[in-house]
Tab-separated table of C-alpha atoms and ligand atoms in Angstrom:
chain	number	residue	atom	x	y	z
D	1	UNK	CA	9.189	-4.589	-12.300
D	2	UNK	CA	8.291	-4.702	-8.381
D	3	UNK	CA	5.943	-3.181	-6.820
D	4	UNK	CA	6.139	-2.936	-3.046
D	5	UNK	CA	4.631	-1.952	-0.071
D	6	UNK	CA	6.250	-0.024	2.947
D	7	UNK	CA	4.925	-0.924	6.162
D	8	UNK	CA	5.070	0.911	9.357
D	9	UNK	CA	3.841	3.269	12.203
D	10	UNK	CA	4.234	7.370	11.534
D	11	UNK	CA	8.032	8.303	11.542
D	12	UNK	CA	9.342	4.452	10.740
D	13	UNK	CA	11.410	6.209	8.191
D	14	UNK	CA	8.854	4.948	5.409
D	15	UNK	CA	8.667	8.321	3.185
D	16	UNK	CA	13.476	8.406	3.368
D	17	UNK	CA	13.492	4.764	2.240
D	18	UNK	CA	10.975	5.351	-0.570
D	19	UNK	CA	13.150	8.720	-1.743
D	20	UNK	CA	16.094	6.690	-2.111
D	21	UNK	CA	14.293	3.847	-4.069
D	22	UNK	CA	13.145	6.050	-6.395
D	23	UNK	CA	16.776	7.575	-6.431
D	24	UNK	CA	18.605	4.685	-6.491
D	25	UNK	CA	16.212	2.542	-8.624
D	26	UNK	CA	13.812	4.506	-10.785
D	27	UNK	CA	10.953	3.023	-8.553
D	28	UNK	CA	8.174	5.523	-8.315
D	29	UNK	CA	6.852	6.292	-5.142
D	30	UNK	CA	2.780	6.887	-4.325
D	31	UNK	CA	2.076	8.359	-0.852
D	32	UNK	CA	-1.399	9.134	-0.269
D	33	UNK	CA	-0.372	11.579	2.682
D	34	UNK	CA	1.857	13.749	0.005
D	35	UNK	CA	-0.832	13.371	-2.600
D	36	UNK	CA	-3.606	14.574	0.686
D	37	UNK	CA	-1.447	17.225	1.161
D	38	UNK	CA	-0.930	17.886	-1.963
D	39	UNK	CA	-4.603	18.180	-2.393
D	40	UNK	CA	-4.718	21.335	0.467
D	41	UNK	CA	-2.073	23.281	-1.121
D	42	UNK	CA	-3.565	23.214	-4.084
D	43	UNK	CA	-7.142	24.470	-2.361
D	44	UNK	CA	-9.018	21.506	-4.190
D	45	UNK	CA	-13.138	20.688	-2.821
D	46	UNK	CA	-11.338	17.369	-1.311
D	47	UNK	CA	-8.362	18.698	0.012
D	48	UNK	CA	-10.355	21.699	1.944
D	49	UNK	CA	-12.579	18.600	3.368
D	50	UNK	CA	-9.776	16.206	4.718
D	51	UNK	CA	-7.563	18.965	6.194
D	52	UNK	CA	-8.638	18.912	9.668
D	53	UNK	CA	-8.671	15.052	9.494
D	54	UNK	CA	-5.646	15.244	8.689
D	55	UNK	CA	-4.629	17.750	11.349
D	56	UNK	CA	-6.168	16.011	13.937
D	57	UNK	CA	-4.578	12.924	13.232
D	58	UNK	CA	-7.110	10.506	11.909
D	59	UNK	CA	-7.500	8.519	8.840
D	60	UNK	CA	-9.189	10.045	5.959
D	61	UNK	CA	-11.936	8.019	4.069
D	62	UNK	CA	-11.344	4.710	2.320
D	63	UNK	CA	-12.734	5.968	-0.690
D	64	UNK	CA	-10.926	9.020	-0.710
D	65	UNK	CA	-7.376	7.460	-0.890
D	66	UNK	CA	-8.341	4.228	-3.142
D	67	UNK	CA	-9.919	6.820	-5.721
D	68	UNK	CA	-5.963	8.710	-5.449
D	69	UNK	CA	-4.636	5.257	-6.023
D	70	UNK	CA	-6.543	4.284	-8.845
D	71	UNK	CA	-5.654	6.858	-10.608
D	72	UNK	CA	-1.863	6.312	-10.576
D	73	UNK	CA	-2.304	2.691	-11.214
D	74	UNK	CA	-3.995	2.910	-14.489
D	75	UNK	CA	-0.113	4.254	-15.617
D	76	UNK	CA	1.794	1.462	-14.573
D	77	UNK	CA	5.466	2.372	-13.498
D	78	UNK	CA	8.623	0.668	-15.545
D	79	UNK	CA	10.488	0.886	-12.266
D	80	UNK	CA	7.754	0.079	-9.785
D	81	UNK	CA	5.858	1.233	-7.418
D	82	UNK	CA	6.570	2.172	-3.895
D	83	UNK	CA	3.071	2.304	-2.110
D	84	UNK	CA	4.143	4.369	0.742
D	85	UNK	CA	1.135	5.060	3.384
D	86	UNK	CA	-1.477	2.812	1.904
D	87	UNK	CA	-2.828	0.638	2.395
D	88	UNK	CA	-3.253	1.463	5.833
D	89	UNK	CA	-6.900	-0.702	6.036
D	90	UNK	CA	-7.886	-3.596	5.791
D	91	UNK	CA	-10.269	-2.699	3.042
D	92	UNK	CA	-8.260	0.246	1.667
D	93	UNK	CA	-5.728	-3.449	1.482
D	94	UNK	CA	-8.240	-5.128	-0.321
D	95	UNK	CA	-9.034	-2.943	-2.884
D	96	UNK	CA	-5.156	-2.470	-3.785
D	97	UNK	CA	-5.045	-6.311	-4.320
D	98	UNK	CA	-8.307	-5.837	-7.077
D	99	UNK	CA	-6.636	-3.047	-8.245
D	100	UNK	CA	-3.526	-4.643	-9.326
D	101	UNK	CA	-5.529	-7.397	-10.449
D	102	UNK	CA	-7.326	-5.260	-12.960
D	103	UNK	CA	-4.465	-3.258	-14.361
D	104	UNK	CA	-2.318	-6.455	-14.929
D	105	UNK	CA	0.200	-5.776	-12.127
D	106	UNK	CA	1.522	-7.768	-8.918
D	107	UNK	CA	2.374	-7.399	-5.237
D	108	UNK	CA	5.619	-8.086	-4.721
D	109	UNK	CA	6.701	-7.353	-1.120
D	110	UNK	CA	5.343	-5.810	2.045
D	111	UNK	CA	8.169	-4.644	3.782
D	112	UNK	CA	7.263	-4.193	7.616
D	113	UNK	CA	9.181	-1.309	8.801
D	114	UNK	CA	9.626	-2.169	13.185
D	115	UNK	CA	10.222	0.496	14.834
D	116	UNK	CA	9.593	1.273	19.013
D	117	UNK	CA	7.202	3.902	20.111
D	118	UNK	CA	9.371	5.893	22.423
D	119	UNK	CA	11.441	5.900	19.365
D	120	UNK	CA	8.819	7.746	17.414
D	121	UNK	CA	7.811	10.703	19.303
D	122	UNK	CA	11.422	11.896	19.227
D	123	UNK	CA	11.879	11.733	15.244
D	124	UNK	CA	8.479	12.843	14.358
D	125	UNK	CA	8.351	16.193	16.583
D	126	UNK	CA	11.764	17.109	15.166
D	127	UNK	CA	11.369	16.686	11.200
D	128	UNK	CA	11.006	19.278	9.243
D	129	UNK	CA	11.844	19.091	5.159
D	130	UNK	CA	12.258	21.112	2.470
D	131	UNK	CA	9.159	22.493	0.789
D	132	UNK	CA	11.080	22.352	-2.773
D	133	UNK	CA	13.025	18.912	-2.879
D	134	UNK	CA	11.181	16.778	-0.692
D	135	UNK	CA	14.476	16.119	1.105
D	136	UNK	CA	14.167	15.346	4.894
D	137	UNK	CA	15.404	16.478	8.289
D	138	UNK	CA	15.963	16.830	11.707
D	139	UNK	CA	16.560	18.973	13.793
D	140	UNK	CA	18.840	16.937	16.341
D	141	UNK	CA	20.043	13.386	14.209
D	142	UNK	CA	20.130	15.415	10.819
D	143	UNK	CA	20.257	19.178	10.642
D	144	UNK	CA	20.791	21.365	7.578
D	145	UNK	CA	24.580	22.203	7.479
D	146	UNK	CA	23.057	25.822	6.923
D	147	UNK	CA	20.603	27.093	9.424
D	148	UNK	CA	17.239	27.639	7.447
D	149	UNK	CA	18.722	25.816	4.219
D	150	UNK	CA	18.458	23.071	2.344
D	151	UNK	CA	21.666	20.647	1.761
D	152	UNK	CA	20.819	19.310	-1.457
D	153	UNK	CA	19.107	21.736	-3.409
D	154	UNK	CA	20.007	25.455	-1.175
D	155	UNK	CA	16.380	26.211	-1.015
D	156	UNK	CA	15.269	28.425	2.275
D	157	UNK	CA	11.513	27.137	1.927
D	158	UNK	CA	12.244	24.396	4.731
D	159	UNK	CA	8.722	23.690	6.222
D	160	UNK	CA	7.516	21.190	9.029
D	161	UNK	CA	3.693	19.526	8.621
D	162	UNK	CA	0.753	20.420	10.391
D	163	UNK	CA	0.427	16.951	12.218
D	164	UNK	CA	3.754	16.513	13.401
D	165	UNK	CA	3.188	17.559	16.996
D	166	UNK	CA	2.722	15.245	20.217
D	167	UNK	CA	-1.230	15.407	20.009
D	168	UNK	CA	-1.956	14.299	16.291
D	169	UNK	CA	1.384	11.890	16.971
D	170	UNK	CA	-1.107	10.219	19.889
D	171	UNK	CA	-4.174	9.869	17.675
D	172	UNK	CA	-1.830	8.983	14.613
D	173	UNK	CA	-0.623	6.310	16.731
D	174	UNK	CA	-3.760	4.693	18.004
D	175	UNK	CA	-5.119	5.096	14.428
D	176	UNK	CA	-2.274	2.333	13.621
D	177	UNK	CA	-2.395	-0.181	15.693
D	178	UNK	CA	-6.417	0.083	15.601
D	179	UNK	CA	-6.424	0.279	11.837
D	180	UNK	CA	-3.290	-0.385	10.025
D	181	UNK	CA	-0.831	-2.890	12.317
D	182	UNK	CA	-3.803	-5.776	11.284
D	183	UNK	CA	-1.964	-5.648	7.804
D	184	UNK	CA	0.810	-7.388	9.388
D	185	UNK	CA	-0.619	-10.240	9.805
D	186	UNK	CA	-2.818	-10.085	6.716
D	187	UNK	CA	0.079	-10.141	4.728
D	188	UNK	CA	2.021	-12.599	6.894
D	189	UNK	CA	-0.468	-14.758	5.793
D	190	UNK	CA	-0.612	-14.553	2.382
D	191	UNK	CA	3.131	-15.084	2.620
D	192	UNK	CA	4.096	-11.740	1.587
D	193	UNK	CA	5.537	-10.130	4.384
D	194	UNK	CA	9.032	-8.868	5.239
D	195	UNK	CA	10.309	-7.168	8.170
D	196	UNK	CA	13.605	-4.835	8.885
D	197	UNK	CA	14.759	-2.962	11.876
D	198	UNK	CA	13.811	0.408	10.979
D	199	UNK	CA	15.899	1.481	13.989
D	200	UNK	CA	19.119	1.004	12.307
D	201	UNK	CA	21.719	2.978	10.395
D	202	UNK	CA	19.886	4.726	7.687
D	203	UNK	CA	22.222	2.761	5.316
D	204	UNK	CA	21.673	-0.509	6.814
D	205	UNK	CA	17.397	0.215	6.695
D	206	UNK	CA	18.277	0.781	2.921
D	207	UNK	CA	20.326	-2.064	2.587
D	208	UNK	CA	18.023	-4.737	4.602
D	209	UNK	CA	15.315	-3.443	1.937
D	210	UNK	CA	17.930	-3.828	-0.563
D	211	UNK	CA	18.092	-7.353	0.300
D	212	UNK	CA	13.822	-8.115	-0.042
D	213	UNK	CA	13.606	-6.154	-3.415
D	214	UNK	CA	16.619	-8.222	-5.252
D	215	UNK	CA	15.147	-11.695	-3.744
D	216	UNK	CA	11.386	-10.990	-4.886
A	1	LIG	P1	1.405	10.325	6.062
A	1	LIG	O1	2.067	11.395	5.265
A	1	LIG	O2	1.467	8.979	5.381
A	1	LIG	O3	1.867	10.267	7.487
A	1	LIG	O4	-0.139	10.706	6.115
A	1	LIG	C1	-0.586	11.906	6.721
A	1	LIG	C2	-2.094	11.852	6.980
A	1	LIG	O5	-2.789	11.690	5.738
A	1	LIG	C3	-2.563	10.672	7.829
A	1	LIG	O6	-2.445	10.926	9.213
A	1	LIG	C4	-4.017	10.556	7.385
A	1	LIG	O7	-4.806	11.584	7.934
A	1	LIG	C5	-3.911	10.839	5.893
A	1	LIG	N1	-3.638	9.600	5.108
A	1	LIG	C6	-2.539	9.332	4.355
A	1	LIG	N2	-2.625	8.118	3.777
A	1	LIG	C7	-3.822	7.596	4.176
A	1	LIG	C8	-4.479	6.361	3.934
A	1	LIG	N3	-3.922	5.403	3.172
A	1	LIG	N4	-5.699	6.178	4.508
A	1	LIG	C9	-6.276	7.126	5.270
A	1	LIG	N5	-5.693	8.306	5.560
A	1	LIG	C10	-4.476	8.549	5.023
């Protein structure tokens, strides 16, 4: 079993990598973002409360997104887990390392996902997905072969999120390298860290990760 983190700024490609590891491997993936925004669909107390946090761009509590955490990890995966979005603090990175601890379970690889900022802005103000699959797009490297439809599964409830626009993209972005780049080096030095160019070939991102997994 190996549990792994994926590492990187908004629109590294963190949440396509993670779909095809659970594809390709069985691994199971937990991103606190699709759990947050799970949480708003859904109309829950918490999800009504960290909706225009999330809107705006900014991290949501620590306590918030260890509590989601905790929850999954009391069911540990066969295939692994794929933390995807967390830890994204230094103390939400601490607790995670307890948290394993506890339940029995390891930390395997941090995989840092580089990617350049002008980069960024370009992939994350075009992605949209679909609302039913999960599968991602965009609308100039990776349309739908069908306008308004989904490749893989034909669904027509494509949808884009809330904070993907040039203004939360900003805040997202200064959120990371205030709160969550640190983790680089926190995991550097516990000897845990990996990097890949997450500007590559889709296939070659996979494959680089490929790589990390099968030598941890
Ligand atoms: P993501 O889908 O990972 O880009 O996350 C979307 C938004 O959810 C972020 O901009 C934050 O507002 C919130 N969020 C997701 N994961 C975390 C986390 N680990 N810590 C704090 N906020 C988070």
């Amino acid at each position: 079993m190996t549990n792994i983190i994926l590492l990187g700024p908004p629109g590294a490609g963190k949440g396509t990598q993670a779909k095809r590891l659970v594809d390709e491997r069985g691994m199971v993936q937990l991103s606190t973002g699709d759990m947050l925004r799970e949480a708003q669909t859904s109309g829950t107390e918490m999800g009504k409360r960290v909706a225009e946090v999330m809107n705006r761009g900014d991290l949501v509590t620590d306590e918030i997104v260890i509590g989601l955490i905790r929850e999954k990890l009391d069911n540990p995966s066969g295939g692994g887990f794929i933390f995807d979005g967390f830890p994204r603090t230094l103390k939400q990175a601490d607790a995670l390392g307890a948290l394993l601890a506890q339940t029995g379970q390891s930390l395997d690889a941090v995989i840092e996902m580089q990617v350049d900022d002008a980069a960024l802005v370009a992939r994350i103000t075009g992605r949209f997905t679909c609302g039913n699959c999960g599968e991602v797009y965009h609308d100039v490297t990776r349309p739908t072969k069908v306008a308004g439809t989904c490749d893989v599964c034909g669904s027509t409830k494509l949808k884009r999120r809330a904070d993907d626009n040039e203004e939360s993209l900003k805040t997202r972005l200064m959120e990371y390298y205030k709160k969550t780049s640190p983790l680089i080096g926190y995991y550097y030095a516990k000897g845990q860290l990996s990097t890949v160019d997450g500007l590559a070939e889709m296939d070659e991102v996979a494959g680089a990760i490929a790589k990390v997994l099968d030598k941890s």
